Amino acid sequence: MSINFLSESQRAEKNAYFCPLHYYISNMKYYSTNKQVSLSTLKEAVLKGLADDNGLYMPERIPQLGSDFFASLHTKTLQEIAVEVAAALFGEDVAPAALRDIVHSALNFDIPLVKVTDNLYSLELFHGPTMAFKDVGARFLARLMQHFTRNERTETNVLAATSGDTGSAVANGFLGIEGITVTILYPKGLVSKIQEAQFTTLGKNVCALEVEGTFDDCQRMVKQAFLDKALNAQRKLTSANSINLARFIPQAFYYFWGWAQMPKGGDVVACVPSGNFGNLTAGLLAKRMGLPIKHFIAANNANDIFLKYLQTAQFSPRPSIATIANAMDVGNPSNFARIMDLYGCDYAKVTADISGYSYSDAQIREAIKRTFAEARYTLDPHGACACEALREYLKGNKAAKGFFLETAHPAKFKETVDDILGADIAIPEKLQAFMSGQKQTVGMSNRYEDFRAFLLK
Ligand SMILES: *Cc1c(COP(=O)(O)O)cnc(C)c1O
């Protein structure tokens, strides 16, 4: 519902100074890609994560940014750009001052664009606390969730099962956020030391449960907790799932920033190392908002389900295969539903905007080796897929230039990268600090009843 008797400026003022009213005049609603449930508010979508019909939330309107905005983009900082894009998307639901604080606190690190070779650039998304791009979405989600729960008396408890990477981004994203506690469940002995250190040494509002079982046990226990009505009557539980709208949308910010840093003139393309396709979909959203990125390239490892779709028009999920770019080992990319939604399932339109490439482990190794030899640039295995895909694309499109998203610092995959380059790459201080922290975990069986009792304690 929209209330039309306030002018734009009056509305902005009310939003800023009289919080309760802004719920009445909030306009933007979110629908589920499965379209079996009614529209949700931003708050509902953020706290739920997944819609009740198992669909993914999408904004009912995609705001347009005008040519004035793009003309001045190159004079702005990352944070300034992000604030404006966030205001276009969330400005009807979050007051300007609050939204500005959320963006600045979430994006408290740089995202440099680094030249690798002629026409080919790396957008380094790994300068956040866990040195991977998931920091952007996780930090934004944590702060938006806090904004929506700040007046509630009971604590919100975020539950997350992890096989490694999600745990670190979520735990660090929520670290120190008042009113929210985080419980991470992970399989004992089955995550790497460096990953484990990133969510077990934090303390404060983060609690790590070391489960005697597998990742599937952890996930089953978390799912059961969400379905447990009696438990949910006593505890406010929520998830910080990667499909959460507030993790997906903020990833659009850095496409605007990356585009603005590129040399002027000619077509700009963007290449994204993809697993669940949240990152790529955020780029498509940016394009739909008016960002003139000419074309997108989806880089896959051997899990080439999306590439097969581009080649055959058939989407055939299958079990994932383990590769050295393991954060992209996804056999059923969940954000495929969002891409279909954005393009109205129009195969011709999808293939006009997106190309795909896939690489074996041997090809990923080769790309890391060659890029270091030719450009002295050290790629991580995920960025290597994207760098290689962009190189191949540019070979056939000589007038274009592009950037790829470097999604993790190579030291996060030190063993692999050292082995490929015959090197001993330095571990940044940020990662070392995790390693030297004190491990603090709670032992847990793989029985749901034990987990339940823990949550009620
Ligand atoms: C999660 C992840 C990806 C894949 O991102 P999606 O949004 O799931 O496609 C790529 N690289 C790294 C390092 C990741 O952690």
PDB file of C-alpha atoms in Angstrom, residues 237-429:
ATOM      1  CA  LEU A 237      15.612 -18.371  15.698  1.00  0.00           C
ATOM      2  CA  THR A 238      16.663 -17.248  12.252  1.00  0.00           C
ATOM      3  CA  SER A 239      19.056 -18.288   9.509  1.00  0.00           C
ATOM      4  CA  ALA A 240      21.738 -16.367   7.630  1.00  0.00           C
ATOM      5  CA  ASN A 241      21.468 -18.559   4.599  1.00  0.00           C
ATOM      6  CA  SER A 242      23.289 -17.589   1.428  1.00  0.00           C
ATOM      7  CA  ILE A 243      19.954 -17.227  -0.381  1.00  0.00           C
ATOM      8  CA  ASN A 244      18.852 -14.476   2.016  1.00  0.00           C
ATOM      9  CA  LEU A 245      17.851 -11.411   0.054  1.00  0.00           C
ATOM     10  CA  ALA A 246      20.026  -9.176   2.236  1.00  0.00           C
ATOM     11  CA  ARG A 247      23.107 -11.237   1.432  1.00  0.00           C
ATOM     12  CA  PHE A 248      22.378 -11.354  -2.280  1.00  0.00           C
ATOM     13  CA  ILE A 249      21.420  -7.716  -3.038  1.00  0.00           C
ATOM     14  CA  PRO A 250      24.428  -5.868  -1.478  1.00  0.00           C
ATOM     15  CA  GLN A 251      26.662  -7.770  -3.868  1.00  0.00           C
ATOM     16  CA  ALA A 252      25.242  -5.507  -6.574  1.00  0.00           C
ATOM     17  CA  PHE A 253      27.070  -2.519  -5.015  1.00  0.00           C
ATOM     18  CA  TYR A 254      30.525  -3.496  -6.158  1.00  0.00           C
ATOM     19  CA  TYR A 255      29.533  -3.999  -9.799  1.00  0.00           C
ATOM     20  CA  PHE A 256      28.736  -0.263  -9.966  1.00  0.00           C
ATOM     21  CA  TRP A 257      32.041   0.494  -8.251  1.00  0.00           C
ATOM     22  CA  GLY A 258      34.039  -1.872 -10.468  1.00  0.00           C
ATOM     23  CA  TRP A 259      32.498  -0.453 -13.645  1.00  0.00           C
ATOM     24  CA  ALA A 260      33.270   3.112 -12.490  1.00  0.00           C
ATOM     25  CA  GLN A 261      36.969   2.252 -11.930  1.00  0.00           C
ATOM     26  CA  MET A 262      37.446   0.829 -15.437  1.00  0.00           C
ATOM     27  CA  PRO A 263      39.146   2.975 -18.104  1.00  0.00           C
ATOM     28  CA  LYS A 264      36.561   4.940 -20.072  1.00  0.00           C
ATOM     29  CA  GLY A 265      35.355   4.050 -23.553  1.00  0.00           C
ATOM     30  CA  GLY A 266      34.328   0.790 -25.183  1.00  0.00           C
ATOM     31  CA  ASP A 267      32.273  -2.097 -23.870  1.00  0.00           C
ATOM     32  CA  VAL A 268      32.866  -3.376 -20.344  1.00  0.00           C
ATOM     33  CA  VAL A 269      32.109  -6.994 -19.460  1.00  0.00           C
ATOM     34  CA  ALA A 270      32.173  -8.712 -16.050  1.00  0.00           C
ATOM     35  CA  CYS A 271      33.173 -12.280 -15.275  1.00  0.00           C
ATOM     36  CA  VAL A 272      32.076 -14.106 -12.131  1.00  0.00           C
ATOM     37  CA  PRO A 273      33.365 -17.374 -10.615  1.00  0.00           C
ATOM     38  CA  SER A 274      30.083 -19.070  -9.815  1.00  0.00           C
ATOM     39  CA  GLY A 275      28.733 -21.753  -7.476  1.00  0.00           C
ATOM     40  CA  ASN A 276      25.284 -20.906  -6.189  1.00  0.00           C
ATOM     41  CA  PHE A 277      25.142 -17.939  -8.600  1.00  0.00           C
ATOM     42  CA  GLY A 278      24.197 -15.325  -5.981  1.00  0.00           C
ATOM     43  CA  ASN A 279      27.143 -13.143  -6.949  1.00  0.00           C
ATOM     44  CA  LEU A 280      26.400 -13.278 -10.680  1.00  0.00           C
ATOM     45  CA  THR A 281      22.680 -12.657 -10.114  1.00  0.00           C
ATOM     46  CA  ALA A 282      23.517  -9.512  -8.141  1.00  0.00           C
ATOM     47  CA  GLY A 283      25.424  -8.293 -11.215  1.00  0.00           C
ATOM     48  CA  LEU A 284      22.407  -8.979 -13.406  1.00  0.00           C
ATOM     49  CA  LEU A 285      20.298  -6.979 -10.961  1.00  0.00           C
ATOM     50  CA  ALA A 286      22.768  -4.073 -11.242  1.00  0.00           C
ATOM     51  CA  LYS A 287      22.486  -4.248 -15.029  1.00  0.00           C
ATOM     52  CA  ARG A 288      18.700  -4.184 -14.745  1.00  0.00           C
ATOM     53  CA  MET A 289      19.011  -1.046 -12.588  1.00  0.00           C
ATOM     54  CA  GLY A 290      20.766   0.618 -15.511  1.00  0.00           C
ATOM     55  CA  LEU A 291      24.443  -0.263 -15.053  1.00  0.00           C
ATOM     56  CA  PRO A 292      25.902  -0.403 -18.577  1.00  0.00           C
ATOM     57  CA  ILE A 293      27.830  -3.654 -18.259  1.00  0.00           C
ATOM     58  CA  LYS A 294      27.563  -5.067 -21.743  1.00  0.00           C
ATOM     59  CA  HIS A 295      27.811  -8.760 -21.018  1.00  0.00           C
ATOM     60  CA  PHE A 296      28.303 -11.228 -18.159  1.00  0.00           C
ATOM     61  CA  ILE A 297      30.464 -14.332 -18.141  1.00  0.00           C
ATOM     62  CA  ALA A 298      29.758 -17.185 -15.735  1.00  0.00           C
ATOM     63  CA  ALA A 299      32.896 -19.172 -14.919  1.00  0.00           C
ATOM     64  CA  ASN A 300      32.401 -22.686 -13.590  1.00  0.00           C
ATOM     65  CA  ASN A 301      34.734 -25.432 -12.430  1.00  0.00           C
ATOM     66  CA  ALA A 302      33.856 -29.021 -13.429  1.00  0.00           C
ATOM     67  CA  ASN A 303      30.405 -28.423 -11.922  1.00  0.00           C
ATOM     68  CA  ASP A 304      29.119 -26.992 -15.188  1.00  0.00           C
ATOM     69  CA  ILE A 305      25.357 -27.254 -14.713  1.00  0.00           C
ATOM     70  CA  PHE A 306      24.818 -23.632 -15.759  1.00  0.00           C
ATOM     71  CA  LEU A 307      27.079 -23.888 -18.804  1.00  0.00           C
ATOM     72  CA  LYS A 308      25.083 -26.963 -19.881  1.00  0.00           C
ATOM     73  CA  TYR A 309      21.926 -24.888 -19.527  1.00  0.00           C
ATOM     74  CA  LEU A 310      23.395 -22.154 -21.759  1.00  0.00           C
ATOM     75  CA  GLN A 311      24.347 -24.783 -24.338  1.00  0.00           C
ATOM     76  CA  THR A 312      21.158 -26.856 -24.327  1.00  0.00           C
ATOM     77  CA  ALA A 313      18.365 -24.827 -22.668  1.00  0.00           C
ATOM     78  CA  GLN A 314      18.043 -27.722 -20.216  1.00  0.00           C
ATOM     79  CA  PHE A 315      18.696 -27.184 -16.513  1.00  0.00           C
ATOM     80  CA  SER A 316      19.745 -30.545 -15.084  1.00  0.00           C
ATOM     81  CA  PRO A 317      21.038 -30.418 -11.507  1.00  0.00           C
ATOM     82  CA  ARG A 318      23.270 -33.304 -10.532  1.00  0.00           C
ATOM     83  CA  PRO A 319      25.420 -34.219  -7.512  1.00  0.00           C
ATOM     84  CA  SER A 320      28.441 -31.939  -7.135  1.00  0.00           C
ATOM     85  CA  ILE A 321      32.003 -33.058  -7.866  1.00  0.00           C
ATOM     86  CA  ALA A 322      34.919 -32.060  -5.584  1.00  0.00           C
ATOM     87  CA  THR A 323      37.386 -29.638  -7.217  1.00  0.00           C
ATOM     88  CA  ILE A 324      40.235 -27.367  -6.100  1.00  0.00           C
ATOM     89  CA  ALA A 325      37.832 -24.401  -6.391  1.00  0.00           C
ATOM     90  CA  ASN A 326      35.644 -26.014  -3.751  1.00  0.00           C
ATOM     91  CA  ALA A 327      33.395 -23.058  -2.892  1.00  0.00           C
ATOM     92  CA  MET A 328      31.995 -23.490  -6.399  1.00  0.00           C
ATOM     93  CA  ASP A 329      31.269 -27.217  -6.022  1.00  0.00           C
ATOM     94  CA  VAL A 330      27.528 -26.824  -6.395  1.00  0.00           C
ATOM     95  CA  GLY A 331      25.358 -29.297  -8.302  1.00  0.00           C
ATOM     96  CA  ASN A 332      22.055 -27.423  -8.019  1.00  0.00           C
ATOM     97  CA  PRO A 333      22.691 -23.669  -8.001  1.00  0.00           C
ATOM     98  CA  SER A 334      19.873 -22.155  -5.954  1.00  0.00           C
ATOM     99  CA  ASN A 335      19.972 -18.703  -7.565  1.00  0.00           C
ATOM    100  CA  PHE A 336      19.106 -20.219 -10.941  1.00  0.00           C
ATOM    101  CA  ALA A 337      15.521 -19.544  -9.804  1.00  0.00           C
ATOM    102  CA  ARG A 338      16.325 -15.827  -9.470  1.00  0.00           C
ATOM    103  CA  ILE A 339      17.937 -15.704 -12.927  1.00  0.00           C
ATOM    104  CA  MET A 340      14.878 -17.362 -14.472  1.00  0.00           C
ATOM    105  CA  ASP A 341      12.701 -14.883 -12.621  1.00  0.00           C
ATOM    106  CA  LEU A 342      14.697 -11.862 -13.848  1.00  0.00           C
ATOM    107  CA  TYR A 343      14.516 -13.063 -17.451  1.00  0.00           C
ATOM    108  CA  GLY A 344      10.980 -14.445 -17.367  1.00  0.00           C
ATOM    109  CA  CYS A 345      12.464 -17.860 -18.292  1.00  0.00           C
ATOM    110  CA  ASP A 346      13.315 -16.455 -21.740  1.00  0.00           C
ATOM    111  CA  TYR A 347      16.277 -18.569 -22.877  1.00  0.00           C
ATOM    112  CA  ALA A 348      17.171 -16.253 -25.775  1.00  0.00           C
ATOM    113  CA  LYS A 349      17.394 -13.264 -23.430  1.00  0.00           C
ATOM    114  CA  VAL A 350      19.503 -15.153 -20.896  1.00  0.00           C
ATOM    115  CA  THR A 351      22.000 -16.263 -23.526  1.00  0.00           C
ATOM    116  CA  ALA A 352      22.150 -12.750 -24.988  1.00  0.00           C
ATOM    117  CA  ASP A 353      23.365 -11.417 -21.625  1.00  0.00           C
ATOM    118  CA  ILE A 354      25.419 -14.321 -20.234  1.00  0.00           C
ATOM    119  CA  SER A 355      28.138 -16.591 -21.636  1.00  0.00           C
ATOM    120  CA  GLY A 356      29.595 -19.566 -19.809  1.00  0.00           C
ATOM    121  CA  TYR A 357      32.905 -21.393 -19.500  1.00  0.00           C
ATOM    122  CA  SER A 358      34.022 -24.331 -17.388  1.00  0.00           C
ATOM    123  CA  TYR A 359      37.467 -25.538 -16.329  1.00  0.00           C
ATOM    124  CA  SER A 360      38.923 -28.773 -15.022  1.00  0.00           C
ATOM    125  CA  ASP A 361      41.321 -28.746 -12.066  1.00  0.00           C
ATOM    126  CA  ALA A 362      44.214 -29.151 -14.517  1.00  0.00           C
ATOM    127  CA  GLN A 363      43.083 -26.060 -16.439  1.00  0.00           C
ATOM    128  CA  ILE A 364      42.670 -24.079 -13.217  1.00  0.00           C
ATOM    129  CA  ARG A 365      46.244 -25.002 -12.240  1.00  0.00           C
ATOM    130  CA  GLU A 366      47.478 -23.972 -15.657  1.00  0.00           C
ATOM    131  CA  ALA A 367      45.683 -20.613 -15.413  1.00  0.00           C
ATOM    132  CA  ILE A 368      47.246 -19.880 -12.005  1.00  0.00           C
ATOM    133  CA  LYS A 369      50.695 -20.783 -13.335  1.00  0.00           C
ATOM    134  CA  ARG A 370      50.438 -18.799 -16.552  1.00  0.00           C
ATOM    135  CA  THR A 371      48.940 -15.702 -14.955  1.00  0.00           C
ATOM    136  CA  PHE A 372      51.734 -15.614 -12.415  1.00  0.00           C
ATOM    137  CA  ALA A 373      54.402 -16.162 -15.079  1.00  0.00           C
ATOM    138  CA  GLU A 374      53.013 -13.555 -17.469  1.00  0.00           C
ATOM    139  CA  ALA A 375      51.622 -10.908 -15.131  1.00  0.00           C
ATOM    140  CA  ARG A 376      53.075 -11.674 -11.668  1.00  0.00           C
ATOM    141  CA  TYR A 377      49.522 -11.844 -10.370  1.00  0.00           C
ATOM    142  CA  THR A 378      48.629 -14.603  -7.899  1.00  0.00           C
ATOM    143  CA  LEU A 379      45.132 -15.992  -8.377  1.00  0.00           C
ATOM    144  CA  ASP A 380      43.186 -18.195  -6.005  1.00  0.00           C
ATOM    145  CA  PRO A 381      41.536 -21.240  -7.668  1.00  0.00           C
ATOM    146  CA  HIS A 382      38.112 -19.515  -7.874  1.00  0.00           C
ATOM    147  CA  GLY A 383      39.413 -16.280  -9.349  1.00  0.00           C
ATOM    148  CA  ALA A 384      41.529 -18.400 -11.700  1.00  0.00           C
ATOM    149  CA  CYS A 385      38.393 -19.852 -13.319  1.00  0.00           C
ATOM    150  CA  ALA A 386      37.063 -16.340 -13.840  1.00  0.00           C
ATOM    151  CA  CYS A 387      40.346 -14.872 -15.072  1.00  0.00           C
ATOM    152  CA  GLU A 388      40.679 -17.666 -17.617  1.00  0.00           C
ATOM    153  CA  ALA A 389      37.069 -17.329 -18.781  1.00  0.00           C
ATOM    154  CA  LEU A 390      37.482 -13.593 -19.228  1.00  0.00           C
ATOM    155  CA  ARG A 391      40.726 -14.092 -21.157  1.00  0.00           C
ATOM    156  CA  GLU A 392      39.006 -16.524 -23.503  1.00  0.00           C
ATOM    157  CA  TYR A 393      36.028 -14.229 -23.973  1.00  0.00           C
ATOM    158  CA  LEU A 394      38.208 -11.196 -24.718  1.00  0.00           C
ATOM    159  CA  LYS A 395      40.152 -13.188 -27.311  1.00  0.00           C
ATOM    160  CA  GLY A 396      36.969 -13.346 -29.373  1.00  0.00           C
ATOM    161  CA  ASN A 397      35.835  -9.811 -28.495  1.00  0.00           C
ATOM    162  CA  LYS A 398      38.879  -7.667 -29.098  1.00  0.00           C
ATOM    163  CA  ALA A 399      37.132  -4.308 -28.679  1.00  0.00           C
ATOM    164  CA  ALA A 400      35.851  -5.162 -25.196  1.00  0.00           C
ATOM    165  CA  LYS A 401      37.568  -4.939 -21.839  1.00  0.00           C
ATOM    166  CA  GLY A 402      36.531  -6.506 -18.597  1.00  0.00           C
ATOM    167  CA  PHE A 403      36.989  -7.254 -14.954  1.00  0.00           C
ATOM    168  CA  PHE A 404      36.629 -10.525 -13.118  1.00  0.00           C
ATOM    169  CA  LEU A 405      35.673 -10.909  -9.475  1.00  0.00           C
ATOM    170  CA  GLU A 406      38.569 -12.245  -7.398  1.00  0.00           C
ATOM    171  CA  THR A 407      36.467 -13.809  -4.636  1.00  0.00           C
ATOM    172  CA  ALA A 408      39.123 -15.030  -2.190  1.00  0.00           C
ATOM    173  CA  HIS A 409      42.682 -14.253  -1.171  1.00  0.00           C
ATOM    174  CA  PRO A 410      45.045 -16.923  -2.558  1.00  0.00           C
ATOM    175  CA  ALA A 411      46.390 -17.591   0.958  1.00  0.00           C
ATOM    176  CA  LYS A 412      42.989 -19.033   1.887  1.00  0.00           C
ATOM    177  CA  PHE A 413      43.947 -21.885  -0.445  1.00  0.00           C
ATOM    178  CA  LYS A 414      47.615 -21.813   0.428  1.00  0.00           C
ATOM    179  CA  GLU A 415      48.384 -25.520   0.067  1.00  0.00           C
ATOM    180  CA  THR A 416      46.887 -25.674  -3.409  1.00  0.00           C
ATOM    181  CA  VAL A 417      48.405 -22.425  -4.648  1.00  0.00           C
ATOM    182  CA  ASP A 418      51.848 -23.162  -3.127  1.00  0.00           C
ATOM    183  CA  ASP A 419      51.804 -26.542  -4.794  1.00  0.00           C
ATOM    184  CA  ILE A 420      50.908 -25.090  -8.210  1.00  0.00           C
ATOM    185  CA  LEU A 421      53.423 -22.233  -8.102  1.00  0.00           C
ATOM    186  CA  GLY A 422      56.145 -24.050  -6.168  1.00  0.00           C
ATOM    187  CA  ALA A 423      56.001 -21.101  -3.800  1.00  0.00           C
ATOM    188  CA  ASP A 424      55.402 -20.303  -0.168  1.00  0.00           C
ATOM    189  CA  ILE A 425      52.896 -17.475  -0.354  1.00  0.00           C
ATOM    190  CA  ALA A 426      52.696 -15.223   2.666  1.00  0.00           C
ATOM    191  CA  ILE A 427      49.714 -15.561   4.989  1.00  0.00           C
ATOM    192  CA  PRO A 428      48.275 -12.080   5.599  1.00  0.00           C
ATOM    193  CA  GLU A 429      48.217 -10.874   9.190  1.00  0.00           C
TER     194      GLU A 429
END
